[in-house]
Tab-separated table of C-alpha atoms in Angstrom:
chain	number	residue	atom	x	y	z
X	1	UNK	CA	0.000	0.000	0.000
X	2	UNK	CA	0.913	3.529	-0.718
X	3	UNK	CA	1.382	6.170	2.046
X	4	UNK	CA	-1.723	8.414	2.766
X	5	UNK	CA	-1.324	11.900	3.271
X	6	UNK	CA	-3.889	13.484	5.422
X	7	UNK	CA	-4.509	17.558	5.226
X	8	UNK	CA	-6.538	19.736	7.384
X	9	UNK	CA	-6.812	24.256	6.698
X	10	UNK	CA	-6.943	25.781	10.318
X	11	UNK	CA	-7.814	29.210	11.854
X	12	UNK	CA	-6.859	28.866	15.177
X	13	UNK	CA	-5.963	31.725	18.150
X	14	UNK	CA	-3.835	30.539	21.107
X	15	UNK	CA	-6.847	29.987	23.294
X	16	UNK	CA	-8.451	27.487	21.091
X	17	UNK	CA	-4.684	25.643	20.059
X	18	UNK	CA	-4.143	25.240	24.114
X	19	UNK	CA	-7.731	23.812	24.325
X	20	UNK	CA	-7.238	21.303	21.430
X	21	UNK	CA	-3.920	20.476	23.378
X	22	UNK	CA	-5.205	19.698	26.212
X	23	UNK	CA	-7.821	17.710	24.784
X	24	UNK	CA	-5.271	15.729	22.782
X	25	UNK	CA	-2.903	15.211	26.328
X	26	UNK	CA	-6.392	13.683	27.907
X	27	UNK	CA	-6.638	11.043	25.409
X	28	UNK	CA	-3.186	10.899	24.930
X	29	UNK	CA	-0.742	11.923	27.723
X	30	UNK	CA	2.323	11.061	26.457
X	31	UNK	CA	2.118	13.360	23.577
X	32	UNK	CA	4.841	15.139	23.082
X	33	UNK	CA	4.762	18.649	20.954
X	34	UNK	CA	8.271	19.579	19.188
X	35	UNK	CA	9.298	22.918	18.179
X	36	UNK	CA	10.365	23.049	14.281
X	37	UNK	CA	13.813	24.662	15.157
X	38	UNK	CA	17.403	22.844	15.312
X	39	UNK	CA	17.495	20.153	17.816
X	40	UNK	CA	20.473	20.483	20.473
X	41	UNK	CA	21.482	17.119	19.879
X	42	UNK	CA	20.636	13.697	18.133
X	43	UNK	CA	18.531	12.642	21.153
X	44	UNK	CA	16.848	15.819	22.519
X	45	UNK	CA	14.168	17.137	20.464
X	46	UNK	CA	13.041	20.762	21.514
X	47	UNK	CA	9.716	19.656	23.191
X	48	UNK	CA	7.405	22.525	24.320
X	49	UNK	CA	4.647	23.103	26.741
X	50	UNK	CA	1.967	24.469	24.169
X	51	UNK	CA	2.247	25.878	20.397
X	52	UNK	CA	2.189	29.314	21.852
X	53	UNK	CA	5.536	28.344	22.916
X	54	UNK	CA	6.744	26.849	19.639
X	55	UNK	CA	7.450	29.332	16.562
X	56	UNK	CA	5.595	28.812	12.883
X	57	UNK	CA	5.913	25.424	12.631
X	58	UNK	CA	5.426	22.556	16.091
X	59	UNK	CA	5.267	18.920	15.380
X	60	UNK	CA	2.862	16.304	17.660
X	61	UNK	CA	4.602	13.342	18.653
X	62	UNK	CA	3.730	10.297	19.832
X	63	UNK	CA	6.877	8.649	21.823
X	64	UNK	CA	4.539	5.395	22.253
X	65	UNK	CA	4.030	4.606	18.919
X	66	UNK	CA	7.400	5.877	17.285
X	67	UNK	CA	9.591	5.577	20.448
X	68	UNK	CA	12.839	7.795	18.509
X	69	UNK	CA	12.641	9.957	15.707
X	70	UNK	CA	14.722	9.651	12.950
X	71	UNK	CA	16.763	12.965	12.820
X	72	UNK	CA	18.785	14.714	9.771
X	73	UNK	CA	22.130	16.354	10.472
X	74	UNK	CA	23.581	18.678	8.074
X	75	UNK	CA	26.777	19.741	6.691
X	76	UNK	CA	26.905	22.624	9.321
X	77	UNK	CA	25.891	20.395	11.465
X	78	UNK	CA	22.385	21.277	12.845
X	79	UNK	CA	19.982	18.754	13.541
X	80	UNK	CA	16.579	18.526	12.202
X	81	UNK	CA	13.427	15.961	13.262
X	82	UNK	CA	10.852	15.037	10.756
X	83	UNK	CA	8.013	17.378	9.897
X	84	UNK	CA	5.635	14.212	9.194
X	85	UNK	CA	5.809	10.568	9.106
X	86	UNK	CA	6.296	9.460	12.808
X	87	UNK	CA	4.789	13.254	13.849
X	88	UNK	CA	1.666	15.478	13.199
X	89	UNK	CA	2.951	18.650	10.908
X	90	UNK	CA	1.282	21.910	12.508
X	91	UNK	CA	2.056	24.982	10.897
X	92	UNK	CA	0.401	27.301	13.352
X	93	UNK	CA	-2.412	30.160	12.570
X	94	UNK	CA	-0.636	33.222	13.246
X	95	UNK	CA	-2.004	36.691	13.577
X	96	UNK	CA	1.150	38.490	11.923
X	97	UNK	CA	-0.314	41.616	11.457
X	98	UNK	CA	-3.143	42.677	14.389
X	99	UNK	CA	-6.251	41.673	13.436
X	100	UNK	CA	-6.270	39.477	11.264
X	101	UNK	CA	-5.177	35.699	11.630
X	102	UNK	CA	-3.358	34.146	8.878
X	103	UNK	CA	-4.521	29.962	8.240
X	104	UNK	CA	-2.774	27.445	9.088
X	105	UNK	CA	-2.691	23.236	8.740
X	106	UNK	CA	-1.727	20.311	10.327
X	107	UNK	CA	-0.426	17.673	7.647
X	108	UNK	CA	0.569	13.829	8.092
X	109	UNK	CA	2.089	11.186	5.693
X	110	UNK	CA	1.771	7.696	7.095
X	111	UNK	CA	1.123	3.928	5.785
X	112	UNK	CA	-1.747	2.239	6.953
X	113	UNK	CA	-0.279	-1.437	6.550
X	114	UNK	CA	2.873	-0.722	8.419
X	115	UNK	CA	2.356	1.706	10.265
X	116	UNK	CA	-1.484	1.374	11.309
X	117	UNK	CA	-1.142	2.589	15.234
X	118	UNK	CA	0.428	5.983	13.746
X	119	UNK	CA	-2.900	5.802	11.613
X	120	UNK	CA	-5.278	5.161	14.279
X	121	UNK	CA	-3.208	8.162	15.773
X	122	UNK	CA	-4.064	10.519	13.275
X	123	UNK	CA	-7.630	9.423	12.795
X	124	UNK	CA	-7.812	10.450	16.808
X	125	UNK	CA	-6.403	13.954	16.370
X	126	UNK	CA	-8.538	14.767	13.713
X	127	UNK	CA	-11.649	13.242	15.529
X	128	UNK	CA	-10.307	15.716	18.310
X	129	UNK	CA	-10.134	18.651	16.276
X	130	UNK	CA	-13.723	18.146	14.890
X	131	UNK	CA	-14.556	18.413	18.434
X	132	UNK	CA	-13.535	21.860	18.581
X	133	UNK	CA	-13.267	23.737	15.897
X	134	UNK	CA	-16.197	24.333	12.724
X	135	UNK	CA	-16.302	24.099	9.256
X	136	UNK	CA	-19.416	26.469	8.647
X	137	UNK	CA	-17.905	29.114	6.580
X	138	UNK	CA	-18.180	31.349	4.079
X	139	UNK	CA	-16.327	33.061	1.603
X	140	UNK	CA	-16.316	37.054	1.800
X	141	UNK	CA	-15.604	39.886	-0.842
X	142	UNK	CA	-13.405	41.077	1.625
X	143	UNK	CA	-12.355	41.717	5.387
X	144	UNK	CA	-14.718	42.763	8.000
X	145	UNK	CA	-18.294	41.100	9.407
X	146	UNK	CA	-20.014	43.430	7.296
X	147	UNK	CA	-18.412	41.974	3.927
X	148	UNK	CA	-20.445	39.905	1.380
X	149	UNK	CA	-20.909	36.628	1.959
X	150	UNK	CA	-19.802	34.715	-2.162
X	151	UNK	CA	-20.354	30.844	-1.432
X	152	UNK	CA	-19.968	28.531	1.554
X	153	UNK	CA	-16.528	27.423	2.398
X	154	UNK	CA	-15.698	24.064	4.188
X	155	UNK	CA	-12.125	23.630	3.333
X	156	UNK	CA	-11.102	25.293	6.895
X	157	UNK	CA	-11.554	24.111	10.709
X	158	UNK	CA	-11.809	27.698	12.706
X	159	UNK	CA	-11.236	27.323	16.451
X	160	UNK	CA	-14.079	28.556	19.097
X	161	UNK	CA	-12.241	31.778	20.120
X	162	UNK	CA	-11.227	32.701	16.462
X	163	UNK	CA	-14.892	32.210	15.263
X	164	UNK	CA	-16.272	34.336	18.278
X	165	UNK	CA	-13.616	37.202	17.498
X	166	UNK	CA	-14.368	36.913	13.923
X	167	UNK	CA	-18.472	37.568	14.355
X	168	UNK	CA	-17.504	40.485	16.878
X	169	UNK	CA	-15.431	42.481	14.283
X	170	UNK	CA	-12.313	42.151	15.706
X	171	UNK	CA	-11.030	39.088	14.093
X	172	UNK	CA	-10.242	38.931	10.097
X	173	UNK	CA	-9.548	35.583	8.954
X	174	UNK	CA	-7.841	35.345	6.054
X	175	UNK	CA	-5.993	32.680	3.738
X	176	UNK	CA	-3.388	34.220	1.001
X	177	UNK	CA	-5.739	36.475	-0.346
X	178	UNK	CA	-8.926	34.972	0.713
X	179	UNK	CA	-11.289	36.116	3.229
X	180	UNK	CA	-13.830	34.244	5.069
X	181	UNK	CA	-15.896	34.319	8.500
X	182	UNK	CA	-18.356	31.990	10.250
X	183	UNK	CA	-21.955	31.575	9.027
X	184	UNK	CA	-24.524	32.888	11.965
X	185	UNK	CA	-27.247	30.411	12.330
């Protein structure tokens, strides 16, 4: 069997990635959450208390099912973990300029014949995210709550404190150069 890659779009504020967390640590409590920067050695990743702690890019790992991650070292000598296969890719939703929150994803690449407990895995997190996040969106000509609704959009999972902000008017949400908001109703 050929790998599977798994993709997910995600508006998420600090409030609600600390809430998914924390539900994932329930389920799972030996999840481990890796910051995407240069390891200080071969066997100590740079494992972080939440994503708010982590910079653009965190990784979820599960020591249980892939007990050591395989690790790159370049020429210069810096070592790198995966960004998917044994771990969860999360490029975070950041809110680089005020006011409006940039998406973000979480991405895995895994085999379901040999490696079905890291697909279970992932089939969990998402479950989890589900939980907490919605996909009732739509598409607006624009920024603002007062912008134009043009068609629904499901392609993105927006966390509860990013929707909330968003249907106050103080939240833009925002992919590349696409707008969108929460439906009300």
């Amino acid at each position: 069997m050929s790998p599977v890659g798994r993709q997910i779009q995600l508006l998420l504020l600090p409030e609600d990635e600390d809430r998914i967390l924390q539900a994932i640590r329930g389920r799972y409590p030996e999840v481990k959450l890796i910051d995407y920067v240069p390891w200080a050695d071969e066997e100590t990743p740079p494992v972080r208390e939440s994503a708010a702690d982590c910079g653009t890019i965190a990784t979820i790992w599960n020591p249980s099912i892939h007990h050591k991650l395989p690790v790159y070292v370049g020429s210069n000598g810096a070592v790198t973990g995966p960004a998917v296969g044994p771990v969860v890719q999360w490029v975070r939703s950041l809110e680089k300029v005020p006011g409006t929150l940039e998406s973000g994803r979480w991405a895995a690449g895994f085999d379901k014949e040999r490696d079905p407990e890291m697909a279970s895995f992932v089939g969990s997190l998402w479950r989890i995210l589900n939980r907490f996040t919605t996909h009732r969106m739509v598409c607006t000509r624009g920024a603002g709550v007062d912008a134009p609704p043009v068609a629904p959009e499901r392609r993105f999972r927006v966390g509860r404190k990013a929707a909330e902000r968003a249907l106050e008017g103080s939240l833009n949400l925002r992919s590349g150069a696409m707008y969108m908001r929460p439906e009300v109703g």
